[in-house]
Short mmCIF file of C-alpha atoms in Angstrom, two decimals:
data_model
loop_
_atom_site.label_atom_id
_atom_site.label_comp_id
_atom_site.label_asym_id
_atom_site.label_seq_id
_atom_site.Cartn_x
_atom_site.Cartn_y
_atom_site.Cartn_z
CA THR A 1 -0.01 -0.01 -0.01
CA GLN A 2 1.37 3.39 -1.02
CA LEU A 3 1.28 6.02 1.70
CA LEU A 4 2.14 9.68 1.74
CA GLU A 5 3.24 11.25 4.99
CA GLN A 6 2.83 14.97 5.27
CA SER A 7 4.49 17.21 7.83
CA PRO A 8 3.89 19.27 9.74
CA GLN A 9 0.20 18.52 10.41
CA PHE A 10 -0.44 22.04 11.71
CA LEU A 11 1.47 25.28 11.16
CA SER A 12 0.66 28.70 12.57
CA ILE A 13 2.93 31.56 11.52
CA GLN A 14 3.02 35.31 11.28
CA GLU A 15 2.60 37.19 8.01
CA GLY A 16 5.91 37.56 6.25
CA GLU A 17 7.48 34.36 7.51
CA ASN A 18 8.69 31.55 5.29
CA LEU A 19 7.62 27.93 5.61
CA THR A 20 8.13 24.50 4.11
CA VAL A 21 5.68 21.57 3.98
CA TYR A 22 6.96 18.10 3.31
CA CYS A 23 5.43 15.10 1.64
CA ASN A 24 7.27 11.78 1.96
CA SER A 25 6.81 8.21 0.92
CA SER A 26 8.76 4.97 0.62
CA SER A 27 7.09 4.41 -2.73
CA VAL A 28 7.85 5.89 -6.13
CA PHE A 29 5.19 8.05 -7.73
CA SER A 30 4.79 8.79 -11.42
CA SER A 31 3.46 12.24 -10.53
CA LEU A 32 2.65 14.29 -7.50
CA GLN A 33 0.09 17.03 -7.10
CA TRP A 34 -0.35 19.78 -4.50
CA TYR A 35 -3.77 21.17 -3.64
CA ARG A 36 -5.05 23.92 -1.37
CA GLN A 37 -8.43 23.59 0.20
CA GLU A 38 -10.29 26.33 1.94
CA PRO A 39 -13.19 25.75 4.39
CA GLY A 40 -16.42 24.86 2.59
CA GLU A 41 -14.72 24.28 -0.75
CA GLY A 42 -13.16 21.47 -2.68
CA PRO A 43 -9.40 21.11 -3.15
CA VAL A 44 -7.94 23.39 -5.87
CA LEU A 45 -5.03 22.05 -7.87
CA LEU A 46 -1.89 24.17 -7.45
CA VAL A 47 0.72 22.23 -9.39
CA THR A 48 1.68 18.80 -10.73
CA VAL A 49 5.27 17.62 -10.77
CA VAL A 50 6.29 14.71 -12.89
CA THR A 51 10.04 14.58 -13.35
CA GLY A 52 12.51 13.67 -10.57
CA GLY A 53 14.28 16.78 -9.35
CA GLU A 54 11.71 19.08 -10.97
CA VAL A 55 11.18 22.49 -9.45
CA LYS A 56 8.11 24.62 -10.21
CA LYS A 57 7.33 28.09 -9.04
CA LEU A 58 3.96 29.69 -8.64
CA LYS A 59 4.48 33.27 -7.47
CA ARG A 60 5.64 32.87 -3.82
CA LEU A 61 5.20 29.11 -3.84
CA THR A 62 8.04 26.75 -4.86
CA PHE A 63 7.39 23.04 -5.38
CA GLN A 64 10.08 20.42 -5.64
CA PHE A 65 9.87 16.76 -6.63
CA GLY A 66 12.60 14.57 -5.14
CA ASP A 67 15.19 13.05 -7.47
CA ALA A 68 13.84 9.55 -6.68
CA ARG A 69 10.20 10.67 -7.07
CA LYS A 70 9.42 9.53 -3.51
CA ASP A 71 9.07 12.93 -1.87
CA SER A 72 8.10 16.50 -2.51
CA SER A 73 8.17 19.84 -0.74
CA LEU A 74 6.20 23.08 -0.90
CA HIS A 75 7.98 26.23 0.22
CA ILE A 76 6.09 29.49 0.71
CA THR A 77 8.04 32.75 0.87
CA ALA A 78 6.74 35.75 2.78
CA ALA A 79 3.46 34.07 3.74
CA GLN A 80 0.29 36.10 3.65
CA PRO A 81 -3.07 35.61 5.42
CA GLY A 82 -4.56 34.60 2.02
CA ASP A 83 -2.30 31.56 2.06
CA THR A 84 -4.27 30.14 4.99
CA GLY A 85 -5.82 26.78 4.19
CA LEU A 86 -5.33 23.05 4.09
CA TYR A 87 -2.44 21.95 1.83
CA LEU A 88 -2.71 18.47 0.45
CA CYS A 89 -0.19 16.43 -1.48
CA ALA A 90 -1.42 13.59 -3.63
CA GLY A 91 0.48 11.05 -5.70
CA LYS A 92 -0.18 8.60 -8.48
CA GLY A 93 1.69 5.32 -8.63
CA THR A 94 1.10 5.16 -12.37
CA SER A 95 -0.39 7.69 -14.83
CA GLN A 96 -3.61 5.63 -14.89
CA GLY A 97 -3.72 4.95 -11.17
CA ASN A 98 -5.79 6.59 -8.52
CA LEU A 99 -4.62 9.57 -6.47
CA ILE A 100 -3.34 8.81 -2.98
CA PHE A 101 -3.66 11.72 -0.59
CA GLY A 102 -1.54 12.76 2.32
CA LYS A 103 -3.32 13.81 5.51
CA GLY A 104 -2.73 17.49 4.87
CA THR A 105 -1.04 20.45 6.51
CA LYS A 106 -3.32 23.04 8.03
CA LEU A 107 -1.64 26.40 7.62
CA SER A 108 -2.76 29.53 9.46
CA VAL A 109 -1.06 32.85 8.66
CA LYS A 110 -1.80 35.57 11.11
CA PRO A 111 -1.67 39.25 10.11
CA SER B 1 -9.66 22.55 -16.37
CA ALA B 2 -13.21 21.36 -15.71
CA VAL B 3 -15.94 23.17 -13.88
CA ILE B 4 -17.78 20.84 -11.51
CA SER B 5 -20.96 21.57 -9.55
CA GLN B 6 -22.55 19.49 -6.81
CA LYS B 7 -26.01 19.45 -5.31
CA PRO B 8 -26.87 19.79 -2.50
CA SER B 9 -24.05 21.85 -1.08
CA ARG B 10 -25.00 20.73 2.41
CA ASP B 11 -27.71 18.73 4.15
CA ILE B 12 -28.71 17.56 7.59
CA CYS B 13 -30.30 14.12 7.56
CA GLN B 14 -31.73 11.71 10.07
CA ARG B 15 -30.15 8.34 10.66
CA GLY B 16 -31.66 5.52 8.61
CA THR B 17 -32.48 7.75 5.64
CA SER B 18 -30.70 8.07 2.30
CA LEU B 19 -29.32 11.07 0.41
CA THR B 20 -28.44 11.32 -3.27
CA ILE B 21 -25.69 13.74 -4.24
CA GLN B 22 -25.52 14.99 -7.81
CA CYS B 23 -22.39 15.90 -9.71
CA GLN B 24 -22.44 17.84 -13.00
CA VAL B 25 -19.37 18.60 -15.15
CA ASP B 26 -19.19 21.20 -17.88
CA SER B 27 -17.46 18.84 -20.31
CA GLN B 28 -17.57 15.17 -21.21
CA VAL B 29 -15.25 13.05 -19.14
CA THR B 30 -14.54 9.36 -19.11
CA MET B 31 -13.84 8.85 -15.47
CA MET B 32 -15.49 10.45 -12.47
CA PHE B 33 -14.40 9.85 -8.89
CA TRP B 34 -16.22 10.08 -5.57
CA TYR B 35 -14.30 10.93 -2.43
CA ARG B 36 -15.11 11.21 1.22
CA GLN B 37 -13.46 13.72 3.58
CA GLN B 38 -14.26 13.07 7.24
CA PRO B 39 -14.01 15.99 9.67
CA GLY B 40 -10.41 17.16 9.97
CA GLN B 41 -9.18 14.37 7.69
CA SER B 42 -7.81 13.96 4.24
CA LEU B 43 -9.57 12.56 1.19
CA THR B 44 -10.48 8.88 0.76
CA LEU B 45 -11.53 7.48 -2.59
CA ILE B 46 -14.89 5.77 -2.45
CA ALA B 47 -15.26 4.67 -6.05
CA THR B 48 -14.50 5.36 -9.70
CA ALA B 49 -17.46 5.71 -12.03
CA ASN B 50 -17.13 5.09 -15.76
CA GLN B 51 -20.00 5.72 -18.09
CA GLY B 52 -21.64 2.51 -19.26
CA SER B 53 -20.13 0.25 -16.67
CA GLU B 54 -20.45 -0.60 -12.98
CA ALA B 55 -18.58 1.64 -10.59
CA THR B 56 -15.35 0.27 -9.08
CA TYR B 57 -15.34 0.51 -5.28
CA GLU B 58 -12.30 0.89 -3.08
CA SER B 59 -11.66 -1.40 -0.13
CA GLY B 60 -14.09 -0.63 2.68
CA PHE B 61 -16.83 0.76 0.49
CA VAL B 62 -19.68 -1.30 -0.97
CA ILE B 63 -22.35 -0.72 -3.60
CA ASP B 64 -25.22 -1.37 -1.22
CA LYS B 65 -24.12 1.48 1.01
CA PHE B 66 -22.91 3.88 -1.73
CA PRO B 67 -24.73 3.13 -5.01
CA ILE B 68 -23.48 5.22 -7.89
CA SER B 69 -25.08 6.09 -11.19
CA ARG B 70 -23.32 7.37 -14.30
CA PRO B 71 -25.95 7.83 -16.98
CA ASN B 72 -23.85 10.00 -19.31
CA LEU B 73 -20.41 11.58 -19.74
CA THR B 74 -21.22 14.76 -17.77
CA PHE B 75 -23.25 13.54 -14.80
CA SER B 76 -23.08 11.18 -11.86
CA THR B 77 -24.88 10.58 -8.58
CA LEU B 78 -23.71 9.05 -5.30
CA THR B 79 -26.28 7.81 -2.78
CA VAL B 80 -25.41 7.46 0.86
CA SER B 81 -27.85 4.81 2.06
CA ASN B 82 -29.19 3.97 5.53
CA MET B 83 -27.15 6.79 7.05
CA SER B 84 -25.59 6.80 10.46
CA PRO B 85 -23.73 9.60 12.29
CA GLU B 86 -20.43 8.01 11.10
CA ASP B 87 -21.42 9.01 7.51
CA SER B 88 -21.16 12.69 8.46
CA SER B 89 -18.51 13.91 6.01
CA ILE B 90 -17.87 16.07 3.04
CA TYR B 91 -18.46 14.10 -0.21
CA LEU B 92 -16.52 15.29 -3.22
CA CYS B 93 -16.90 14.59 -6.89
CA SER B 94 -13.77 14.73 -9.03
CA VAL B 95 -12.73 14.38 -12.65
CA GLY B 96 -9.31 14.13 -14.13
CA ALA B 97 -6.80 12.89 -16.59
CA ALA B 98 -3.36 11.46 -16.01
CA TYR B 99 -1.69 14.43 -14.33
CA GLU B 100 -4.52 16.76 -13.40
CA GLN B 101 -7.53 16.12 -11.23
CA TYR B 102 -10.23 18.64 -10.37
CA PHE B 103 -12.76 18.64 -7.61
CA GLY B 104 -16.26 19.93 -7.09
CA PRO B 105 -17.08 22.17 -4.08
CA GLY B 106 -18.28 19.20 -2.03
CA THR B 107 -21.47 18.24 -0.25
CA ARG B 108 -21.32 18.62 3.52
CA LEU B 109 -23.50 15.92 5.11
CA THR B 110 -24.43 15.84 8.76
CA VAL B 111 -26.35 12.86 10.06
CA THR B 112 -28.25 13.24 13.35
#
């Protein structure tokens, strides 16, 4: 069974701080996706990483896929209150497989 | 990306009753997925629904409890049958291809 471990589970920081969320597994994934979910809404896809070692940037968010495609990280620079939400990583064992979700990181950014 | 709508957005139901959740997509898709998100938890896949065939259920989920319909390429329903308080969750519809998956806004179900 493929599992994705996310850490930390909860994170409360002040506006302007930097943070990193980790997503780790002992299994290899063909792709990994990051989502943000706000209360009362469904998860919104932020990025998909496919290639080992790949780095993608989305404004203040930087996503990295590990060289062995077993882990990923999300780094947020100068966090803002609008970044508050539940961040979920999800991986696919194969391109046709189902998504496996981590348990999520609940981020709170205080003004 | 796909635009997905769900009805109802939320409901409060009594134990022993059933609720049918509708999912509508703005484009034709082959596969639709139904997920459950229990309070404070991550997403768990209930089943995959392909048009024209029986839904495929994940371990721990059965058709009698969660019957699914998929009458065409833009619509699906999930019924939560004989509900108990343990069924209180957010139920999410999703569509996707190999590297991108999109979610509806969810249906928040509370069973009393």
